[in-house]
CSV table of C-alpha atoms in Angstrom, one decimal:
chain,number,residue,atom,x,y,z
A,1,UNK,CA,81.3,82.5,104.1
A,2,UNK,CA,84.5,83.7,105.1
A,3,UNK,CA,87.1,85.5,102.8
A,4,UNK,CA,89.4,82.3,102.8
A,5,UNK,CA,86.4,79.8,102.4
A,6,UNK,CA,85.3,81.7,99.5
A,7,UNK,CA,89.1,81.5,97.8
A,8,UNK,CA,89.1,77.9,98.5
A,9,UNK,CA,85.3,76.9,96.9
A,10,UNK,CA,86.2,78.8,94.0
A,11,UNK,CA,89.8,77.0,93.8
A,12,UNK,CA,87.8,73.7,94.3
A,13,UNK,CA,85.3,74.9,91.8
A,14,UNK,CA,88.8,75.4,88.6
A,15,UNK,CA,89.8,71.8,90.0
A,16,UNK,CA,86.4,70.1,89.1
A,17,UNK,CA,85.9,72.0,85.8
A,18,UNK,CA,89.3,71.4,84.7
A,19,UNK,CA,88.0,67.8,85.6
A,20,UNK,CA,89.6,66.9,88.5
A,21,UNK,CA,87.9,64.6,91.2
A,22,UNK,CA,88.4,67.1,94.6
A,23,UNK,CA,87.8,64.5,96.8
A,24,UNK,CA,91.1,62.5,96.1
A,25,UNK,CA,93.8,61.9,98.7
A,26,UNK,CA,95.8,64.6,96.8
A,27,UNK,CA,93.9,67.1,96.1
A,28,UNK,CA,91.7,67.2,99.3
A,29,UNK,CA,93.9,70.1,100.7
A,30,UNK,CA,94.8,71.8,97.3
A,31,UNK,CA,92.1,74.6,97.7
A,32,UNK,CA,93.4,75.4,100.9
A,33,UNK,CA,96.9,75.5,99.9
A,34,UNK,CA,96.3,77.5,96.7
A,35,UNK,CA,94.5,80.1,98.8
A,36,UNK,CA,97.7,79.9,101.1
A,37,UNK,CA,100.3,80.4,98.3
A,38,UNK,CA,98.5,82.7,96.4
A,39,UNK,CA,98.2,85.0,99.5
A,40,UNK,CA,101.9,84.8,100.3
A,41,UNK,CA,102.9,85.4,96.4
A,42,UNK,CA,100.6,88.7,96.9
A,43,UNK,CA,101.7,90.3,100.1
A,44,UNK,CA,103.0,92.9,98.3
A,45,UNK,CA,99.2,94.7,97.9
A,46,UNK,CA,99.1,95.5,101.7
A,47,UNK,CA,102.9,96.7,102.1
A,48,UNK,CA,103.8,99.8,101.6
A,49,UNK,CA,107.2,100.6,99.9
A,50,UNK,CA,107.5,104.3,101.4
A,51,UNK,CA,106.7,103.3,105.0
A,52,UNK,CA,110.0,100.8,104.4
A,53,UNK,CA,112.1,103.2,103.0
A,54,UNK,CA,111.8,105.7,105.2
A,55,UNK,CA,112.4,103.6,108.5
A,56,UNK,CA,115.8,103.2,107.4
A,57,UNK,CA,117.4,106.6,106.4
A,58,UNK,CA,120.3,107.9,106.8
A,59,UNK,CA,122.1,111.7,106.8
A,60,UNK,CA,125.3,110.9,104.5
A,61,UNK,CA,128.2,112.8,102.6
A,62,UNK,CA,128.7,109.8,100.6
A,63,UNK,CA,127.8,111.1,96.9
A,64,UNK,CA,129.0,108.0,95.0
A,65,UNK,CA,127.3,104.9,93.4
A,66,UNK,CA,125.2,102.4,95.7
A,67,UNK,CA,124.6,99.5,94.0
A,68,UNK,CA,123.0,96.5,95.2
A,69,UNK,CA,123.1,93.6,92.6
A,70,UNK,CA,121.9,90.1,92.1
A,71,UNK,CA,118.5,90.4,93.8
A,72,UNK,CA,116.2,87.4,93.4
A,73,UNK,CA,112.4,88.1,93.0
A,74,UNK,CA,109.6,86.0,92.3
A,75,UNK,CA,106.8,87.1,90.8
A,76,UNK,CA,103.5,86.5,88.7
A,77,UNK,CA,102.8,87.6,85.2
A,78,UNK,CA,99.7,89.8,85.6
A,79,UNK,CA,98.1,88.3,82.4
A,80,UNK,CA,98.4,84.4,82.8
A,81,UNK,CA,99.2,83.8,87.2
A,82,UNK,CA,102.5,82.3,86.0
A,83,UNK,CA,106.0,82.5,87.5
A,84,UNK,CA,108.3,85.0,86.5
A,85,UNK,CA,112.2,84.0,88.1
A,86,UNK,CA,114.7,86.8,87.7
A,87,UNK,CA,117.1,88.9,89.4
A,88,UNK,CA,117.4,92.6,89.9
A,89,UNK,CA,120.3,95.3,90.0
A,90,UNK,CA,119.5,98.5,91.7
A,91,UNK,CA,121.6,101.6,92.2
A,92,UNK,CA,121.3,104.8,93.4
A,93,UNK,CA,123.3,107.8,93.6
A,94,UNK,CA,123.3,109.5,97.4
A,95,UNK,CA,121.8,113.3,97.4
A,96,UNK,CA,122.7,113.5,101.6
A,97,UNK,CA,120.3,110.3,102.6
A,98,UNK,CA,121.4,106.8,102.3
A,99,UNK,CA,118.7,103.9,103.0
A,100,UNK,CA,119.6,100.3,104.9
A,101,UNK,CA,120.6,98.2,102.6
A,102,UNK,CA,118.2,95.5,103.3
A,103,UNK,CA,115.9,98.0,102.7
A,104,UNK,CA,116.4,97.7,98.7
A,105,UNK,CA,115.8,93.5,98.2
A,106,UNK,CA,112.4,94.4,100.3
A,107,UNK,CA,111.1,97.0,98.2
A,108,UNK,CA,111.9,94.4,95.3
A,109,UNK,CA,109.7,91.7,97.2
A,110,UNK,CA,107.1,94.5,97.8
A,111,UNK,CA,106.7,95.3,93.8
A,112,UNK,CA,107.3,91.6,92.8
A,113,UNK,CA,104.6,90.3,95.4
A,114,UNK,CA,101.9,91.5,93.4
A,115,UNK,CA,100.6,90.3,89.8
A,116,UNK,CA,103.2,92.1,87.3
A,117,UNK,CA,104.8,93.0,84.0
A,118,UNK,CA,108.5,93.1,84.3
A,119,UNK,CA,108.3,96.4,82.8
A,120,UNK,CA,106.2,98.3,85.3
A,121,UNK,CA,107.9,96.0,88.0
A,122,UNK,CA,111.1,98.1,86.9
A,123,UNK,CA,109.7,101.0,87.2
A,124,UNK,CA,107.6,101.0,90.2
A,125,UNK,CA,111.6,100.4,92.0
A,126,UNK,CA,112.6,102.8,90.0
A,127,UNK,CA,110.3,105.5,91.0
A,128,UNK,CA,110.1,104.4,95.2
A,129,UNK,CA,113.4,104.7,95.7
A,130,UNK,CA,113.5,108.2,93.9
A,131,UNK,CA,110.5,109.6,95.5
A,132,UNK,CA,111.6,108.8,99.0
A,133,UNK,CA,115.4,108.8,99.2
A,134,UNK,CA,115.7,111.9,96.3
A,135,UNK,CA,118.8,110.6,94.8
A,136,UNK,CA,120.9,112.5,92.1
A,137,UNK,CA,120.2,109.1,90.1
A,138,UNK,CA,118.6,105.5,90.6
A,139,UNK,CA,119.4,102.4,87.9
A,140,UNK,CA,117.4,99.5,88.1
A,141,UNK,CA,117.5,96.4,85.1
A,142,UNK,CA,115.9,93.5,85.7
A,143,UNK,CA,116.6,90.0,84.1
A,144,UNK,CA,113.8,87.8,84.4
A,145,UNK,CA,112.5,84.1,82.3
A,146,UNK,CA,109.0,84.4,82.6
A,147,UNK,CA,106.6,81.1,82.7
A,148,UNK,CA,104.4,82.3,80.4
A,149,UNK,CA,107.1,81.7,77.6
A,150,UNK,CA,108.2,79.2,78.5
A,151,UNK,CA,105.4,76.6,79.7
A,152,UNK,CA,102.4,77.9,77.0
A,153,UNK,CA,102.5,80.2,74.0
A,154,UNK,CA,105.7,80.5,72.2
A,155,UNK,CA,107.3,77.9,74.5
A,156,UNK,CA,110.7,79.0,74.1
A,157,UNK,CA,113.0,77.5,77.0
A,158,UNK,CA,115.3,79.9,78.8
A,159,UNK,CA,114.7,83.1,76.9
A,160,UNK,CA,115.4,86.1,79.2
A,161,UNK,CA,113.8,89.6,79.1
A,162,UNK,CA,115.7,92.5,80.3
A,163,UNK,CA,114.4,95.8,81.4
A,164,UNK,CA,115.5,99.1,82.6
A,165,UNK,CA,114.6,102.7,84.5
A,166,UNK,CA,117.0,105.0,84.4
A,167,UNK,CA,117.1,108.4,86.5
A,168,UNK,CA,118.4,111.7,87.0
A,169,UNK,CA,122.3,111.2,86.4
A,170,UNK,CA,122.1,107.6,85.2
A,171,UNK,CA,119.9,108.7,82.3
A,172,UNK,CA,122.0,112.2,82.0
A,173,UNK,CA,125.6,111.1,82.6
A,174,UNK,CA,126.7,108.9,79.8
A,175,UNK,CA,129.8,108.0,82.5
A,176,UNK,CA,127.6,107.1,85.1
A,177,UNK,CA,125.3,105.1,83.4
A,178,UNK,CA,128.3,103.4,81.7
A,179,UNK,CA,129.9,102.4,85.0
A,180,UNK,CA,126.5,101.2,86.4
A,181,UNK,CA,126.2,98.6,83.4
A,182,UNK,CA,130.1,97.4,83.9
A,183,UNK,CA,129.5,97.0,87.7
A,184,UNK,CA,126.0,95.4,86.6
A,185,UNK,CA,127.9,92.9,83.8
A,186,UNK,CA,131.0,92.3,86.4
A,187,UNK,CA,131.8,88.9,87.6
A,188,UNK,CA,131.4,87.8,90.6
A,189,UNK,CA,134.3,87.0,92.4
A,190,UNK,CA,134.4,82.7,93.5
A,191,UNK,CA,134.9,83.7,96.8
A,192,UNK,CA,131.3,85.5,97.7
């Protein structure tokens, strides 16, 4: 039995105890689709964040703020496989190597595509984008609603949790960490 085969009878297998009949119209397919999405939501296992990073730098003299906001991620709460919907703010501080910018929302996919907590989700950015691009500093906060909330347990509706890693100057520099959380809490203008 193959890898996906096995994913799908055990999928089949949670459909009939959860007493489900598996051989109706709609769920005929479900096992295969669930093996599918799950390996999609979980790409992030065979990526590697460094390789990413470091196809994309670049020498700089820039030494200011680099700050790429508003990131959506999807992700799954390690403890319960359910959503977790948020957005990320990352910054870093140039130290003579700047990185794509695309480069930042993939390295968010990479950590968000595997089962999570927000909190190590925040750091694991955190720490990539150090360890490769040795910045003077690197914010990330995340703002996520997480499923597990919300659908089950405490069920409350629209309850946010916010996290943070701070480095180097943005955990040093009460000015730069300051102007990170302005840029961070700014508006966006109507016309983006």
């Amino acid at each position: 039995m193959s890898q996906n085969e096995e994913f799908e009878y055990h999928v089949k297998r949670i459909l009939e105890l959860l007493g489900e009949d598996t051989g109706r119209e709609g769920l005929v397919k479900t096992p295969h689709r669930v093996a599918k999405a799950l390996q999609f939501l979980t790409q992030g296992y065979a990526q590697d964040p460094k390789a990413i990073l470091n196809e994309a730098l670049f020498a700089t003299t820039n030494d200011e703020m680099v700050l790429v906001r508003d990131i959506e991620f999807y992700s799954m709460c390690e403890h319960h496989i359910l959503p977790i919907i948020g957005r990320v703010h990352v910054a870093y501080i140039p130290d003579g190597k700047v990185v794509g910018l695309s480069k930042i929302p993939r390295i968010v996919d990479v950590f968000a595509r595997r089962l999570q907590i927000q909190e190590q989700l925040t750091e694991q950015i955190a720490d990539a984008i150090s360890d490769v691009i040795h910045p003077k500093g690197v914010a990330v906060v995340v703002h996520a609603r997480h499923m597990c909330m919300e659908m089950r347990g405490v069920q409350k509706i629209n309850s946010t949790t916010v996290s943070s890693a701070l480095r180097g100057l943005f955990k040093s520099d009460e000015r730069t960490r300051s102007e990170f959380f302005n840029l961070i809490n700014r508006a966006t203008p109507s016309n983006f």
